[in-house]
XYZ file of C-alpha atoms in Angstrom:
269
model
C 44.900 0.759 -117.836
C 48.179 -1.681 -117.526
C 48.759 -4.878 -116.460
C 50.141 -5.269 -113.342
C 52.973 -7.003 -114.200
C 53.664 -4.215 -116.751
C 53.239 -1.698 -113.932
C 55.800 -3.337 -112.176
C 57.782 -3.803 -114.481
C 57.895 0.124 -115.382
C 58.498 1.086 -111.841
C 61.862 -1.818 -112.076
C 63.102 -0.278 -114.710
C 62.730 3.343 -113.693
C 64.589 1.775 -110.288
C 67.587 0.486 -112.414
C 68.080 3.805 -114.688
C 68.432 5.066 -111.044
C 70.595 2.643 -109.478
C 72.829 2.957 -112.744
C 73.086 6.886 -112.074
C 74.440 6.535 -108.632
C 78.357 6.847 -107.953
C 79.915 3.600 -107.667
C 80.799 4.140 -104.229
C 77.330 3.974 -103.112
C 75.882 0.873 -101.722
C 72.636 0.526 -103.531
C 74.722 0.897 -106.421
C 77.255 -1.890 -104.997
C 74.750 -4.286 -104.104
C 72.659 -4.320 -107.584
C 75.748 -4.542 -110.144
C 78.306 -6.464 -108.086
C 79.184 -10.016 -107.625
C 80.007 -12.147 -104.537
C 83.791 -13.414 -104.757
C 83.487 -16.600 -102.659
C 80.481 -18.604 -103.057
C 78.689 -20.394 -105.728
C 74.870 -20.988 -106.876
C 73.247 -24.016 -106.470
C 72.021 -26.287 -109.506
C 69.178 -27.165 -109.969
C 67.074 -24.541 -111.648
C 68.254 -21.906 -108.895
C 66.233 -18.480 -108.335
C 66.721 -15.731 -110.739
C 68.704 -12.901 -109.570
C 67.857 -9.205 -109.795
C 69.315 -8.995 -112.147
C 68.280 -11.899 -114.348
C 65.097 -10.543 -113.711
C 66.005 -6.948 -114.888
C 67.691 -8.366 -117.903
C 64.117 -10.015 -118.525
C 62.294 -7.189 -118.116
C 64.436 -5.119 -120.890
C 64.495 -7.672 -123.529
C 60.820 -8.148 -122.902
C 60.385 -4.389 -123.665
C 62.449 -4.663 -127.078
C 65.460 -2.227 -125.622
C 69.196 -3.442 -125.857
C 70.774 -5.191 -123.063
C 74.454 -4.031 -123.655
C 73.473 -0.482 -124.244
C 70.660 0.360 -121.883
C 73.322 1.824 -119.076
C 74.143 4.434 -121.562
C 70.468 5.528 -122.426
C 69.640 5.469 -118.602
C 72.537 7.935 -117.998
C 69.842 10.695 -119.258
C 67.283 10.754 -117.024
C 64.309 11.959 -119.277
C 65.678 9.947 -122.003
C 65.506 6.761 -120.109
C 61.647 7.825 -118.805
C 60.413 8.034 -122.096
C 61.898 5.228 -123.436
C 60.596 3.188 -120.498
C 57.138 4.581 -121.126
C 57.043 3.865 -124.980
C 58.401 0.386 -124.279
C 55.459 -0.004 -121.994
C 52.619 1.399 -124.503
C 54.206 -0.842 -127.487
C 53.719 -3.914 -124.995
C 50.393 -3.126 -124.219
C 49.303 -2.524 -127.411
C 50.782 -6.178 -128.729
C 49.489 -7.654 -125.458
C 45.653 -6.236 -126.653
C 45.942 -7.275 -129.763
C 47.141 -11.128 -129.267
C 43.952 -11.462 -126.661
C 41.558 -9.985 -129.406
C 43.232 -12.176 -132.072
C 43.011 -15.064 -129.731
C 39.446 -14.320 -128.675
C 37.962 -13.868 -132.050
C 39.433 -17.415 -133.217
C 37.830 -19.163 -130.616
C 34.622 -17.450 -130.991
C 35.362 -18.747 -134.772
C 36.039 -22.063 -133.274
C 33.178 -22.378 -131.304
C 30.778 -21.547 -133.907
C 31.882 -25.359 -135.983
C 30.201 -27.312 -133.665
C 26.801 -28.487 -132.144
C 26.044 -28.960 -128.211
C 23.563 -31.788 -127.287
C 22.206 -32.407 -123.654
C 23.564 -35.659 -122.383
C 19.921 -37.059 -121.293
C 17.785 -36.159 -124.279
C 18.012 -35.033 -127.922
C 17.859 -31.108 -126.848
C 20.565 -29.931 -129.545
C 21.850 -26.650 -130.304
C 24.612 -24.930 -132.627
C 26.543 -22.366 -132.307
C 28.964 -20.554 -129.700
C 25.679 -19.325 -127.515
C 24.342 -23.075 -127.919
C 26.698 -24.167 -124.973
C 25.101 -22.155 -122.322
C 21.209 -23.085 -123.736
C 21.992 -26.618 -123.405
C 23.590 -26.158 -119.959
C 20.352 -23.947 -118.729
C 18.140 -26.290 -120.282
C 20.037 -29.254 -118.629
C 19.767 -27.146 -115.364
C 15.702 -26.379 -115.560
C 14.317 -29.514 -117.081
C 16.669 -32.151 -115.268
C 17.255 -31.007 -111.824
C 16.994 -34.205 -110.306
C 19.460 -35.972 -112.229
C 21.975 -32.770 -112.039
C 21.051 -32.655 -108.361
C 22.342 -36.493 -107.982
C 25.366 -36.476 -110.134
C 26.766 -33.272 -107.874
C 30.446 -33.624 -106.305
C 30.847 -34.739 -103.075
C 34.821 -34.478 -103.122
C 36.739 -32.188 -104.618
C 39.681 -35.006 -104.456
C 41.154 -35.841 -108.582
C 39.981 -39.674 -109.245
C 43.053 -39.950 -111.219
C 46.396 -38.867 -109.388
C 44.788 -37.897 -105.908
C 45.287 -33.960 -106.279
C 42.596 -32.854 -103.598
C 41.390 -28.848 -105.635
C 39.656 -26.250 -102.784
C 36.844 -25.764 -105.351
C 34.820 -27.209 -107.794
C 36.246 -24.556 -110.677
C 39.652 -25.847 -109.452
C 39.008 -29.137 -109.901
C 37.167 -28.508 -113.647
C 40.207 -26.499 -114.588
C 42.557 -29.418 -113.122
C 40.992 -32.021 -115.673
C 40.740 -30.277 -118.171
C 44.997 -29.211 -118.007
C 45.934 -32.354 -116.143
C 43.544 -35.001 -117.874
C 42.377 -33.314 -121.143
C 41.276 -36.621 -122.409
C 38.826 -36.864 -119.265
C 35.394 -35.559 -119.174
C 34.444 -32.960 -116.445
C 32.534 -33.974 -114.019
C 28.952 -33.423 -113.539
C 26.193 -33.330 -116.559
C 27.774 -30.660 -118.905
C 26.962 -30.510 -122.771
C 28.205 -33.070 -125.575
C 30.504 -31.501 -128.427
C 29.617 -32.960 -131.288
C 30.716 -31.716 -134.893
C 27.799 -30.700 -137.130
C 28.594 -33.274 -139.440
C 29.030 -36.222 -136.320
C 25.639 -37.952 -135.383
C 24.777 -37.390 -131.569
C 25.798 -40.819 -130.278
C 23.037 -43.396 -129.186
C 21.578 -43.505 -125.547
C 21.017 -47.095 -124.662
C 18.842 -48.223 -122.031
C 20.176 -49.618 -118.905
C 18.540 -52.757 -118.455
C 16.267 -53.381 -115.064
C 17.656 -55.687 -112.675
C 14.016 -57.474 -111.727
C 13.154 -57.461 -115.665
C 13.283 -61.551 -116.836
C 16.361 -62.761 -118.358
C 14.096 -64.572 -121.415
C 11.234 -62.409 -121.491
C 7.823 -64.464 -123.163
C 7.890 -63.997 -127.152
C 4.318 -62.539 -126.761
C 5.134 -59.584 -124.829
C 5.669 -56.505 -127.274
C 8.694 -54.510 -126.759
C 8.187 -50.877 -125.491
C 9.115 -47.951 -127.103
C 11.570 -46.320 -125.057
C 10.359 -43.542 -122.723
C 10.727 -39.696 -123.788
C 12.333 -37.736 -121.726
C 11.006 -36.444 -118.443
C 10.132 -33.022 -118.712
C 8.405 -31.097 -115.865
C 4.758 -30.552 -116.489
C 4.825 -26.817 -115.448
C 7.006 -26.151 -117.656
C 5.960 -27.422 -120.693
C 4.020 -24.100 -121.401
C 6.699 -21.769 -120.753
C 9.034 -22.739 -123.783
C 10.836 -19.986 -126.302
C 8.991 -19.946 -129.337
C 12.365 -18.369 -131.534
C 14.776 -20.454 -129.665
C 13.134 -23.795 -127.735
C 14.564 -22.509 -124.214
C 12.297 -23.994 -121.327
C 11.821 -21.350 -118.696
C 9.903 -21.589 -115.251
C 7.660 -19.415 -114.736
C 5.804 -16.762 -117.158
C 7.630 -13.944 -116.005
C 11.020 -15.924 -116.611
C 9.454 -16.522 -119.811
C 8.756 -12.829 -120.625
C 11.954 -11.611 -119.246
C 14.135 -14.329 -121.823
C 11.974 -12.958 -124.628
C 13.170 -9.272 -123.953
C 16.415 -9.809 -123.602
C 19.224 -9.943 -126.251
C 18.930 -13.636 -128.090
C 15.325 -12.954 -128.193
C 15.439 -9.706 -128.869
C 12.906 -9.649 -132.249
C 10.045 -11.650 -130.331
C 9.856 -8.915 -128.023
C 9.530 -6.589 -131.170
C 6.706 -8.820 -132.698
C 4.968 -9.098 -128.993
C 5.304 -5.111 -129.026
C 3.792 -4.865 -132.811
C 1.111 -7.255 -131.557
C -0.044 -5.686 -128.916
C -0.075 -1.986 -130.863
C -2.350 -3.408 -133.451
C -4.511 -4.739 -130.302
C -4.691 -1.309 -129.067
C -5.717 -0.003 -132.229
């Protein structure tokens, strides 16, 4: 299946072998290949003309812009040459999104993704989304607090109608500035995760007594209920047993199910 701009750009160009065919007495024939004789276009970066556009649309197809009149005067000719032209670009318009795709699946698989709140790390391309799901189930509160509540750009005022708009605004706009939200920390495999300090309490004493031994700092929180529904292959927290079971049958767990089916065969027997 095509594009849609290559659709419409085969029906154009079918149009203009057509137009070209037509006596030069017609008016559809006037109106595409003729010029005004008083008049001028503005500056400024004016709108293309039809047939700028046209002109586009051939060398974008790799025909010759001097010569395509003379091809067009065939009708079949000029068909099949539009058709070809539009197979060639859809095969090199395939091919640049695979290539493109597989290098940033490449890319992706360099670095390590840590959750912003505890020392949950994973690697990989698929280590994105367990960090993000694991953010989701075992902090809720703190995702639940840092949610938007205005879709307005802190940095040049550009108000976005979603919350994808305003992700994809920052990150073409800003790229230097991180999206809002809790979302996943890149880190290199060779860069150490970098050090969460504490925030110090306001009602804690400014010269606390030498005595008093420091405390460790607290792990952190993790719902009790779901402490017993953790991914033995991968260390994904789910929420319920059945969540649990459904993770380990699917696709990134897809040998635990086989061992929890060979277990239970050699129960049976």
């Amino acid at each position: 299946m095509f594009k849609i701009e290559n659709i419409i750009r085969q029906r154009r160009l079918r149009w203009a072998g057509h137009l070209s065919r037509m006596l030069d007495t017609r008016i559809p024939h006037k109106i595409a290949f003729s010029e005004l004789k008083v008049g001028k276009r503005p500056q400024c970066k004016p709108k293309k003309r039809w047939a700028d556009i046209l002109k586009e649309d051939i060398q974008l197809m790799g025909l010759d812009v001097k010569t395509w009149r003379m091809v067009a005067a065939d009708r079949r000719t000029w068909g099949s040459k539009v058709q070809d032209a539009i197979h060639g670009a859809h095969e090199a318009q395939l091919s640049a999104a695979t290539e493109k795709r597989t290098n940033r699946h490449e890319e992706e698989e360099k670095w390590d993704w840590k959750c912003p709140l505890c020392n949950f790390l994973r690697h990989g391309r698929r280590g994105r989304q367990y960090v993000q799901s694991h953010i989701t189930q075992c902090h809720r509160d703190e995702a639940q607090a840092q949610q938007l509540t205005s879709l307005t750009c802190t940095h040049c005022n550009y108000t976005c109608a979603t919350k994808s708009g305003l992700t994809s605004h920052l990150r073409h706009k800003h790229p230097g500035e991180p999206p809002p939200g809790l979302r996943p920390q890149k880190l290199l495999p060779a860069q150490t995760a970098p050090p969460t300090t504490p925030v110090p309490s306001l009602l804690a004493p400014a010269h606390p007594a030498p005595s008093a031994p420091t405390p460790a700092p607290a792990a952190p929180p993790t719902p009790a209920n779901l402490s017993g529904f953790t991914c033995e292959r991968c260390g994904r927290v789910c929420a319920s047993r059945a969540g649990l079971i459904s993770h380990s049958r699917g696709k990134s767990c897809r040998g635990q199910s086989l061992e929890r089916g060979g277990n239970a065969r050699t129960t049976n027997a």
